[in-house]
mmCIF file of C-alpha atoms in Angstrom:
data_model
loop_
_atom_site.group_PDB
_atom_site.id
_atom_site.type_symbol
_atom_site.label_atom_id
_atom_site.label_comp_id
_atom_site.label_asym_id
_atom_site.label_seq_id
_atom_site.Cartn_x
_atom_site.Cartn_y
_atom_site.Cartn_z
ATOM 1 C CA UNK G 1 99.259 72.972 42.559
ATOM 2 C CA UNK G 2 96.459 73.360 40.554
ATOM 3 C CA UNK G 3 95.841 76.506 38.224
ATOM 4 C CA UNK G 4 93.118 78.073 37.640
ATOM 5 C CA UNK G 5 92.364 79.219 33.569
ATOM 6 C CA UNK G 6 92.072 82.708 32.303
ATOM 7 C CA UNK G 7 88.503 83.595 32.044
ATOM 8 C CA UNK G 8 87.010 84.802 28.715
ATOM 9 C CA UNK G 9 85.317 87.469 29.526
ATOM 10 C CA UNK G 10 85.852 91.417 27.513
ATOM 11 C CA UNK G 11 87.969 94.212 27.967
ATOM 12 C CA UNK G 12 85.322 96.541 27.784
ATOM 13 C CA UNK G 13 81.528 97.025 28.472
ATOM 14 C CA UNK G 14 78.777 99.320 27.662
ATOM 15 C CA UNK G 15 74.816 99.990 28.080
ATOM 16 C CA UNK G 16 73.178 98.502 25.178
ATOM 17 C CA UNK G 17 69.462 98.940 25.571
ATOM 18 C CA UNK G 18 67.410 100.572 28.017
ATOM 19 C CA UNK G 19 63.289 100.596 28.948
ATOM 20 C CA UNK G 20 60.819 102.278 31.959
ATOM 21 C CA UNK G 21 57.881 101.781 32.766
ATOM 22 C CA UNK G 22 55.115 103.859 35.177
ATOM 23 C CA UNK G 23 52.070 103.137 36.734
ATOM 24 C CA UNK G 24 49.129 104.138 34.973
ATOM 25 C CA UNK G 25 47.799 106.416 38.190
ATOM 26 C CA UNK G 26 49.115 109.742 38.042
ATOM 27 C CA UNK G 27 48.567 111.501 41.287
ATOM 28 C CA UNK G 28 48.999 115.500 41.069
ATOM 29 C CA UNK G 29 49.886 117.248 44.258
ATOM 30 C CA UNK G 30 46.200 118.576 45.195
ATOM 31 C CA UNK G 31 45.542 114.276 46.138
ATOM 32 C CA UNK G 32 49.051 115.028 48.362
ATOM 33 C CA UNK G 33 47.149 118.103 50.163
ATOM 34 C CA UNK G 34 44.449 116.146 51.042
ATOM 35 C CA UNK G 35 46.371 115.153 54.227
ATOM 36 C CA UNK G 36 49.213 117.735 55.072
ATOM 37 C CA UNK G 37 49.294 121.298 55.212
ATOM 38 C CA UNK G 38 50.906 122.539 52.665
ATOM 39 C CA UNK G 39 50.061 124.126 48.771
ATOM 40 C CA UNK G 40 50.937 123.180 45.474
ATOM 41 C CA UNK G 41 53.518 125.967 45.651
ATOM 42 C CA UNK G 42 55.203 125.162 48.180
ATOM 43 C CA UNK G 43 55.546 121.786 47.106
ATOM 44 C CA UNK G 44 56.936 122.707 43.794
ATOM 45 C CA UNK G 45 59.124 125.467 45.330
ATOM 46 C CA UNK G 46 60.838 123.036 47.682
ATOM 47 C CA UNK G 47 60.964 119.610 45.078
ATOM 48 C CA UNK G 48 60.377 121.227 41.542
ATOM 49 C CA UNK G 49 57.596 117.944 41.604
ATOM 50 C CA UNK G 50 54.439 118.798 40.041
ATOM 51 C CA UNK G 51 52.806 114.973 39.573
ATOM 52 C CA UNK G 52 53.420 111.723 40.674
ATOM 53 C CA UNK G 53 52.895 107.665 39.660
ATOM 54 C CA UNK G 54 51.328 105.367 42.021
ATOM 55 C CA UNK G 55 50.894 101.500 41.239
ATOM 56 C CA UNK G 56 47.731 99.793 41.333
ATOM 57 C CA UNK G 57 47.712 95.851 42.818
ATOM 58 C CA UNK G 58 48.109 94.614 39.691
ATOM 59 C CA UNK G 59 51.362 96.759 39.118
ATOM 60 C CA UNK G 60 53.697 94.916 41.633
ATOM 61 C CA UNK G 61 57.651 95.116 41.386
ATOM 62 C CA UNK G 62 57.648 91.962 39.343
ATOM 63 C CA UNK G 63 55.263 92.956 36.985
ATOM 64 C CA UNK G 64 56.545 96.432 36.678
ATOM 65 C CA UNK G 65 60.263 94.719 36.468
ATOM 66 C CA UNK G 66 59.085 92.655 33.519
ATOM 67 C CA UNK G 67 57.555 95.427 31.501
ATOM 68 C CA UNK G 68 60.514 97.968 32.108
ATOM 69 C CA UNK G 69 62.677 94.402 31.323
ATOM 70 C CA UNK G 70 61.092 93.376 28.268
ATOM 71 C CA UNK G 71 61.393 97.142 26.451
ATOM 72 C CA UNK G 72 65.312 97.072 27.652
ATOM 73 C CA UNK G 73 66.165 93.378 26.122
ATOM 74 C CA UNK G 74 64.524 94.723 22.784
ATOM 75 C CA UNK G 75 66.379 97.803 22.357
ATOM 76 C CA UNK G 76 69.348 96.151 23.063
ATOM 77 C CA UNK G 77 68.327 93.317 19.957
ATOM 78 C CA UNK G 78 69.052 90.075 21.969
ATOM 79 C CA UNK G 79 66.783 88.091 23.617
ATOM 80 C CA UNK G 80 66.023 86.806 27.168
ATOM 81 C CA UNK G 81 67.644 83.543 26.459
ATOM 82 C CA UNK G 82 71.072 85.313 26.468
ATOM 83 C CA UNK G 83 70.652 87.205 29.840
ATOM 84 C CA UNK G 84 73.235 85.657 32.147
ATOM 85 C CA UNK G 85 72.507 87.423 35.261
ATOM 86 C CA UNK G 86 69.692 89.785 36.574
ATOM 87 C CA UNK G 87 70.315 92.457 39.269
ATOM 88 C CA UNK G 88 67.071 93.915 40.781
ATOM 89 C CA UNK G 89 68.372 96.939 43.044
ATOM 90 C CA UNK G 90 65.226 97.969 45.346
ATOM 91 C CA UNK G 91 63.684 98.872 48.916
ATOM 92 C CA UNK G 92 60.091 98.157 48.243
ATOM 93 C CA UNK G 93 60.405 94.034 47.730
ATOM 94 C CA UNK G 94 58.542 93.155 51.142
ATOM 95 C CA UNK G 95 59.421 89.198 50.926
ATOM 96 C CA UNK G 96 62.688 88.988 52.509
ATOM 97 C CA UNK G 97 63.191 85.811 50.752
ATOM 98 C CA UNK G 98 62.820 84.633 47.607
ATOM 99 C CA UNK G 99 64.973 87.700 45.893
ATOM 100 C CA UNK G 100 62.258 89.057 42.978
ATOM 101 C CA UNK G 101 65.290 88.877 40.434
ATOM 102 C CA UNK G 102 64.455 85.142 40.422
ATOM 103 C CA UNK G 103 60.710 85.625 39.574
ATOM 104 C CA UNK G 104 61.807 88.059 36.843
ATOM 105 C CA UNK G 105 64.134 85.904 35.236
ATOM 106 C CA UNK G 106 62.122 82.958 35.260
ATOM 107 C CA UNK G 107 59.172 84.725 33.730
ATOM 108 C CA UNK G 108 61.083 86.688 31.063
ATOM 109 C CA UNK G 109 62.454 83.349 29.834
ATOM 110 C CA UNK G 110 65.864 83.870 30.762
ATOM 111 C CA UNK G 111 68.016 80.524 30.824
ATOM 112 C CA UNK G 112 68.070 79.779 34.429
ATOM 113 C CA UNK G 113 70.456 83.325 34.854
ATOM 114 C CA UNK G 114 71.492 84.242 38.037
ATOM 115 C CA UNK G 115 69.121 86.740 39.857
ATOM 116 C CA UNK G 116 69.831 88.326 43.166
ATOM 117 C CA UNK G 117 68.730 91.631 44.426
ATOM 118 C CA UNK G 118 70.388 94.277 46.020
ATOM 119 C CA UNK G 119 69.667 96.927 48.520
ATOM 120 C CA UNK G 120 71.492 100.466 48.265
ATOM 121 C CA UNK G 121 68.735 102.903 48.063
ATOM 122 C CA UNK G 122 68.674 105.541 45.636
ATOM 123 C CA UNK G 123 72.450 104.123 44.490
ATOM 124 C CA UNK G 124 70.926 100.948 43.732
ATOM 125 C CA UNK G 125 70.906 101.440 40.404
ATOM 126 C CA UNK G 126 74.519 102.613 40.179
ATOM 127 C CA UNK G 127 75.758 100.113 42.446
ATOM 128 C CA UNK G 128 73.735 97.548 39.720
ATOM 129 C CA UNK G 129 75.631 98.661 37.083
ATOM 130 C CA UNK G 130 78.921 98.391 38.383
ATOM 131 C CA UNK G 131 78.108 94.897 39.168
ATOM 132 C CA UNK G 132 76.917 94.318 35.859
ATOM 133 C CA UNK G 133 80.200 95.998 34.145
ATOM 134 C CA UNK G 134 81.961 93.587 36.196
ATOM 135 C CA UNK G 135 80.171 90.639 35.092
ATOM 136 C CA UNK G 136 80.814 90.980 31.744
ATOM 137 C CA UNK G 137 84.491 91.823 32.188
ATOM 138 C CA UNK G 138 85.118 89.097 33.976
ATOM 139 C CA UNK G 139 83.174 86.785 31.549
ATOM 140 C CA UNK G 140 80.570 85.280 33.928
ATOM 141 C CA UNK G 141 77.915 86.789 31.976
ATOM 142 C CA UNK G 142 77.191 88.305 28.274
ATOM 143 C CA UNK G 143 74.102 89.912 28.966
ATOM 144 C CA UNK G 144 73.147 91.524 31.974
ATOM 145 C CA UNK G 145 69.721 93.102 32.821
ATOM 146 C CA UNK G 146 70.211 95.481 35.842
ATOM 147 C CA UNK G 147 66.886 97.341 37.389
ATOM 148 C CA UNK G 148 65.890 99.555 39.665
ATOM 149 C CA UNK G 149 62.586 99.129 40.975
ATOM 150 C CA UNK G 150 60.042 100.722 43.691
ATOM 151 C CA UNK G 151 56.995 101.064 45.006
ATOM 152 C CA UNK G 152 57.186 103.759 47.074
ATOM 153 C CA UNK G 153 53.422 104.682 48.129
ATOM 154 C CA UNK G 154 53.791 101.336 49.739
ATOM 155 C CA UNK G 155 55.865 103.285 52.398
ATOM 156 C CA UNK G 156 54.971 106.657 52.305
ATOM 157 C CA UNK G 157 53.000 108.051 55.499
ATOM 158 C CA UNK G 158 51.171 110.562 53.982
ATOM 159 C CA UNK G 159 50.693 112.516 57.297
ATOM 160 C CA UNK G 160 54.636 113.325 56.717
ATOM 161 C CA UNK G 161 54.957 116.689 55.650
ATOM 162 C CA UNK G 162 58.508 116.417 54.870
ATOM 163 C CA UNK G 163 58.081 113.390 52.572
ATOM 164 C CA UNK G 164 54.357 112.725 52.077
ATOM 165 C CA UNK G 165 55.066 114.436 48.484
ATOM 166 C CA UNK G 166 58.508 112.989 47.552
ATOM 167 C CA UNK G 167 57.413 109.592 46.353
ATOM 168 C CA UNK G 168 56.153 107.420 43.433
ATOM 169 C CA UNK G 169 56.357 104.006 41.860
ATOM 170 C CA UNK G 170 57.816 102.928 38.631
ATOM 171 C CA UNK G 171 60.436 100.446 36.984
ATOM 172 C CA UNK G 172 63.595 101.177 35.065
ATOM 173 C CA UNK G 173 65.734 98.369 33.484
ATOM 174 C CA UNK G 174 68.903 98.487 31.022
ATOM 175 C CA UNK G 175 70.746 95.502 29.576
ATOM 176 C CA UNK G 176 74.723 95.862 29.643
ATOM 177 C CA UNK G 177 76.685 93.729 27.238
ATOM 178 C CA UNK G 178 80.085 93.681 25.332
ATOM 179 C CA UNK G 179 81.433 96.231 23.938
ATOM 180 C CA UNK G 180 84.750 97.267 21.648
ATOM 181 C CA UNK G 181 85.544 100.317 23.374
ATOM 182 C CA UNK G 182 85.036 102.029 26.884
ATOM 183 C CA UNK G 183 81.756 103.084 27.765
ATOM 184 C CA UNK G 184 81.107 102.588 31.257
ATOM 185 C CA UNK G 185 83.857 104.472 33.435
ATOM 186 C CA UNK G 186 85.132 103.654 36.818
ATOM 187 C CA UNK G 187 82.878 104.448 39.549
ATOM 188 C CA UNK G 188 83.170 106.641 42.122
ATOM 189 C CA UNK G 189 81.042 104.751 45.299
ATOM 190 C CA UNK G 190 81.209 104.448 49.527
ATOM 191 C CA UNK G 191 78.909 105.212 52.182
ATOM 192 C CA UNK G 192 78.445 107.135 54.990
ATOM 193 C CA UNK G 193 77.314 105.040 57.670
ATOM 194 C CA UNK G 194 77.505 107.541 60.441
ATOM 195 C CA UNK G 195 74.884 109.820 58.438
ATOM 196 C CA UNK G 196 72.357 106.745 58.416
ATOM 197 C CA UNK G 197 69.489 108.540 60.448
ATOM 198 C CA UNK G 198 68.955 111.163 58.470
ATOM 199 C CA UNK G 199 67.002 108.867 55.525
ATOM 200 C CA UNK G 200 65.613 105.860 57.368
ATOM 201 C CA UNK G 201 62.424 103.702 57.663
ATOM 202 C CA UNK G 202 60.531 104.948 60.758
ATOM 203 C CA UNK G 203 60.502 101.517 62.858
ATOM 204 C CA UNK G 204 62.045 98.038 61.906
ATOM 205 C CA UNK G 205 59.675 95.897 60.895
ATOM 206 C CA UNK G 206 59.043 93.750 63.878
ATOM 207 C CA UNK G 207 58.192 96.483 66.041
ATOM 208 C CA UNK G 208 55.155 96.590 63.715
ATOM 209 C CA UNK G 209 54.699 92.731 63.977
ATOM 210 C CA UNK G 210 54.990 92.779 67.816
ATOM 211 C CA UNK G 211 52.442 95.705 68.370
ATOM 212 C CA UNK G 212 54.960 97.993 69.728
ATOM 213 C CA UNK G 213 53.557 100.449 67.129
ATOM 214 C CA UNK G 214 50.427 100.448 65.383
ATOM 215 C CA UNK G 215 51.550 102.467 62.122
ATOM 216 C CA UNK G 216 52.844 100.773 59.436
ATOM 217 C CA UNK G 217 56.700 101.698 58.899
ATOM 218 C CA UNK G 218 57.264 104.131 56.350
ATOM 219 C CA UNK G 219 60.126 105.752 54.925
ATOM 220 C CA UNK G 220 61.473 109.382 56.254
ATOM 221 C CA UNK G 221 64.149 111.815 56.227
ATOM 222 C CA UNK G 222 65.568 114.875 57.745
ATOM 223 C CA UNK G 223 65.433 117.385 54.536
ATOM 224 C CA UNK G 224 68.244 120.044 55.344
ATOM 225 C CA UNK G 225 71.052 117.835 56.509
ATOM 226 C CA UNK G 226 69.947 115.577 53.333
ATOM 227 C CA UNK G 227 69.803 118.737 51.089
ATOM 228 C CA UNK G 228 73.320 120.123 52.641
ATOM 229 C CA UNK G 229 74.911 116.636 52.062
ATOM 230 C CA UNK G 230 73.574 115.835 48.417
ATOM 231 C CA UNK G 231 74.439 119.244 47.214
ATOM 232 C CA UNK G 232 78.093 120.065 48.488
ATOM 233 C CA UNK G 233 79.623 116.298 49.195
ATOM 234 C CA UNK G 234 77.675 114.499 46.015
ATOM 235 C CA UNK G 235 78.664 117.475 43.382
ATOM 236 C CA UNK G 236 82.399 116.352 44.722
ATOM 237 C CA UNK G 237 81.750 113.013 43.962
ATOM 238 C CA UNK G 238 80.763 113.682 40.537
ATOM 239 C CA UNK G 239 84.014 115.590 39.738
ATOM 240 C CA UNK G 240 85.655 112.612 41.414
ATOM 241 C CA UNK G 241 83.585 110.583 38.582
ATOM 242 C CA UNK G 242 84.195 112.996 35.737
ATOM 243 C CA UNK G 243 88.180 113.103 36.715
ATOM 244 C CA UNK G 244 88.308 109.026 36.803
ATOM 245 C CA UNK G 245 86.248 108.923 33.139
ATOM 246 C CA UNK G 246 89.258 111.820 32.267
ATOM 247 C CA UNK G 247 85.863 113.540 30.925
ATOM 248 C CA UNK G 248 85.403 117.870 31.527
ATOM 249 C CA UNK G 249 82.353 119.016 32.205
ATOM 250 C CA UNK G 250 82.897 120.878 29.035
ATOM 251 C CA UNK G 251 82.973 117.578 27.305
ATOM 252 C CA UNK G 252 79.807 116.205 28.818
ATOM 253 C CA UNK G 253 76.586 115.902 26.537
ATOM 254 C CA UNK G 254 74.366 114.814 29.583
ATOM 255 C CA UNK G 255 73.948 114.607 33.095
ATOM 256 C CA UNK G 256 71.013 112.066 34.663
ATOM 257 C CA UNK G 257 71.152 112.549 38.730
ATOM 258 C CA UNK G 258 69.314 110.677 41.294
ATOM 259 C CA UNK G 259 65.885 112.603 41.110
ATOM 260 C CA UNK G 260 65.320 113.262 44.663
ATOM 261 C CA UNK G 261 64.828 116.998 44.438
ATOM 262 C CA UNK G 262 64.987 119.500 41.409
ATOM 263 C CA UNK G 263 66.960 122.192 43.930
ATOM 264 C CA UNK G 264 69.532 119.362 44.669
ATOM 265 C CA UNK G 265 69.572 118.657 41.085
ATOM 266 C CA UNK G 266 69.742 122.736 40.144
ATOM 267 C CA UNK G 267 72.622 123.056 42.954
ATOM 268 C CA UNK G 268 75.044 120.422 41.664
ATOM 269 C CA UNK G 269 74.715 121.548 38.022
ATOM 270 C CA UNK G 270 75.892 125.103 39.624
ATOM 271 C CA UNK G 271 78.294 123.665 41.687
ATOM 272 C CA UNK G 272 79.484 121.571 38.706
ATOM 273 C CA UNK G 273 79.555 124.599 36.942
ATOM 274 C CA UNK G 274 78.098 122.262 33.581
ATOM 275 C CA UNK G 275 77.841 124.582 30.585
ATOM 276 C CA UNK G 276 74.631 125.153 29.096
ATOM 277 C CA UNK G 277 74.944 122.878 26.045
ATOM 278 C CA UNK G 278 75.013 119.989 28.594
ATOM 279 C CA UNK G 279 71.069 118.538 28.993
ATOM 280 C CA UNK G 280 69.609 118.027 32.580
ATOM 281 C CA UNK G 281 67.189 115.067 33.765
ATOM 282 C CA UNK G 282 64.562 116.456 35.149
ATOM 283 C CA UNK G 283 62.408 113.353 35.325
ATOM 284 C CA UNK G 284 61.717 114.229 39.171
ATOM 285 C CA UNK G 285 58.785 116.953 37.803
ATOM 286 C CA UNK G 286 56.262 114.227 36.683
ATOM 287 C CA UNK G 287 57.571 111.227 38.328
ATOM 288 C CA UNK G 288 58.688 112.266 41.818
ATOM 289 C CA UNK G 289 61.950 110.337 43.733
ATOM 290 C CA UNK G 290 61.212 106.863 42.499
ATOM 291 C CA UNK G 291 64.506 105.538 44.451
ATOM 292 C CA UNK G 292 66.506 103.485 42.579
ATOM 293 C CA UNK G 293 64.395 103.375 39.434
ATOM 294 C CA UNK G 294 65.597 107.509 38.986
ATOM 295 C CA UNK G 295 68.396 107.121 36.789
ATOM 296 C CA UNK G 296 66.934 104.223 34.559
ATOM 297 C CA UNK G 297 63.521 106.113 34.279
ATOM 298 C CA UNK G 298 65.520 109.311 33.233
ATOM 299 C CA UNK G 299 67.801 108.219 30.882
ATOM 300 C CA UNK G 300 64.635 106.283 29.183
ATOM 301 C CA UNK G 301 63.108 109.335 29.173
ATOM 302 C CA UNK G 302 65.294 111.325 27.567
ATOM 303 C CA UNK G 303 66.447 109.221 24.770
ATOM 304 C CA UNK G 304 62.526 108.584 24.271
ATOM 305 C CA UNK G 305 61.921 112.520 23.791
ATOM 306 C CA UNK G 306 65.417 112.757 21.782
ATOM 307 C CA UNK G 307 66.848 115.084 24.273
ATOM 308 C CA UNK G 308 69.969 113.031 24.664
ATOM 309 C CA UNK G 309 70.870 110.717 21.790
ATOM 310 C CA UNK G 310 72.445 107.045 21.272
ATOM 311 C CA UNK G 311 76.384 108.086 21.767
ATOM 312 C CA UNK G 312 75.869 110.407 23.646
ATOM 313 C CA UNK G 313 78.341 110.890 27.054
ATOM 314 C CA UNK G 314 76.137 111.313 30.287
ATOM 315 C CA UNK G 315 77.016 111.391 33.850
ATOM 316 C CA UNK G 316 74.684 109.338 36.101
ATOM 317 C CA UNK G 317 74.911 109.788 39.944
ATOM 318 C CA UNK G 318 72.573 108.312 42.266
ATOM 319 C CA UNK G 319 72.700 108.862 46.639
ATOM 320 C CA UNK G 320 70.536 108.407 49.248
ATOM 321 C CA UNK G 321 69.551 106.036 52.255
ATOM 322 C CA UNK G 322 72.718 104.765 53.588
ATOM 323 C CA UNK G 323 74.182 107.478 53.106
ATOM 324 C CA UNK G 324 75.146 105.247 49.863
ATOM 325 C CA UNK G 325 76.245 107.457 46.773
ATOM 326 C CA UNK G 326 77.287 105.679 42.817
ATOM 327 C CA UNK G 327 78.773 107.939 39.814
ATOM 328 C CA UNK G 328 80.081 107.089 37.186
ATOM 329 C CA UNK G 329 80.001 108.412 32.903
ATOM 330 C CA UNK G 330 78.625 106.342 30.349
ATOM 331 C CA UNK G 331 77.975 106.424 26.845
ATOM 332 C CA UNK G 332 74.161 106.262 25.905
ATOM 333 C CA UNK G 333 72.602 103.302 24.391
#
């Protein structure tokens, strides 16, 4: 019998670069109240979301993929050549088939690197990551460009009170790579299938082909039992994450959430009970829930403004659709 070689992968594996990038239409909530009864107020009150980006044609999830893509792979100082892998995590890729991690790689001049996509929701991007970690452990890739990716006005109905507001567009990409030390803990992941109606798209997609309805399907949510579950069972989950990383919450220099909601997001940092010192994401005011592009978008963000610094320790958390939750602590590129 046969056996198989060690691999040569690493022991260890960290964020090395990251990039974002959002549409050039910024939609403020008075173009939301155009077509539901509400107020700016409210809408603020309830989300903490103030503007919005929507993508034009031109700004597709390739395209936006590729720009977010191409600012990652240059902080990171490699090239495309060395990307061994691509993970695109989104909901908002309407051909079933080709996955749009192929077009990516192929136009960012990767070396024929494998490119698949994944669907988790607004854990894609944590779910991406842990792939990528695993990649490079294992030795199957050096480089690997994880991103999380929407366009979300595609499937927004904005007749929906409850979520005509939530939602923009936008791209967020990070490379993960080698590294001599850890710096991307365990994660703490699952899913709660039985919870699956309360973020869902409205109708499957052939109802819409066969007539059966004439409004195109669009994404939607019940908002308390979403609020209730992200604030009391994700801020557990983040402990869980915290506990596996054997990190405090004293100890913690950042913390980038999903940015669904700035209550959820004020909530778990009570919960959490995260000292002052420790700087929030709060990406979600300008941007809105872009999904699984959140987290990148955030941390980009935040490094860009020099909120958080390179080194820094940050716990990332995404959850939604699913229910699907990710969390895990990383160091900062």
């Amino acid at each position: 019998m046969a056996k198989i070689k060690p691999t040569k992968g690493h022991l260890y594996a960290r964020i090395l670069g990251v990039g974002g990038y959002r549409p050039t239409r910024v939609v403020p909530n008075e173009v939301i109240l155009e077509t539901i009864d509400s107020s700016d107020e409210w809408i603020r009150s309830r989300s903490g979301i103030e503007t919005r980006h929507w993508a034009n044609d031109e700004e597709t999830v390739a395209a936006m993929s590729i720009e977010a893509s191409g600012k990652a792979i240059a902080d990171a100082g490699i090239t495309a050549e060395q990307i061994g892998a691509v993970v695109v995590a989104t909901v908002s890729h309407f051909k079933q088939t080709p996955a749009v991690a192929t077009e990516i790689a192929d136009k960012l001049g990767t070396r024929k690197a494998a490119a698949f996509d994944i669907s988790a929701g607004c854990a894609g991007f944590g779910y991406g990551l842990t792939l990528a970690k695993g990649l490079v452990v294992e030795g199957s890739a050096e480089y690997v460009l994880v991103i999380g990716v929407e366009r979300l006005s595609d499937l927004t109905d904005l007749e929906d009170r409850a979520t005509a507001f939530l939602f923009g567009d936008g791209a967020g990409a990070v490379v993960v790579g080698p590294s001599a030390e850890p710096a991307i803990g365990p994660t703490v992941w699952g899913s709660e299938g039985d919870k699956s109606d309360t973020i869902r798209q409205t109708v499957p997609w052939t109802d819409y082909r066969d007539g059966e309805v004439a409004k195109f399907p669009a994404i939607t949510q019940e908002g308390q039992a979403v609020f209730r579950w992200a604030v009391f069972e994700m801020a557990k989950v983040a402990k869980e994450a915290l506990d596996a990383a054997g990190v405090s919450p004293g100890e913690l220099d950042v913390f980038i959430p999903h940015q669904a909601n700035e209550r959820i997001i004020d909530s778990m940092v009570k919960t959490l009970k995260l000292p002052e010192s420790v700087t929030v994401a709060r990406d979600v005011r300008t941007t809105g829930n872009t999904s699984a592009a959140s987290i990148p978008l955030a941390m980009e963000r935040l490094l860009a403004t020099g909120e958080a610094k390179s080194g820094d320790t940050a716990l990332v958390i995404g959850f939604g659709a699913g229910l699907v939750y990710a969390a895990t602590v990383v160091t900062l590129p």
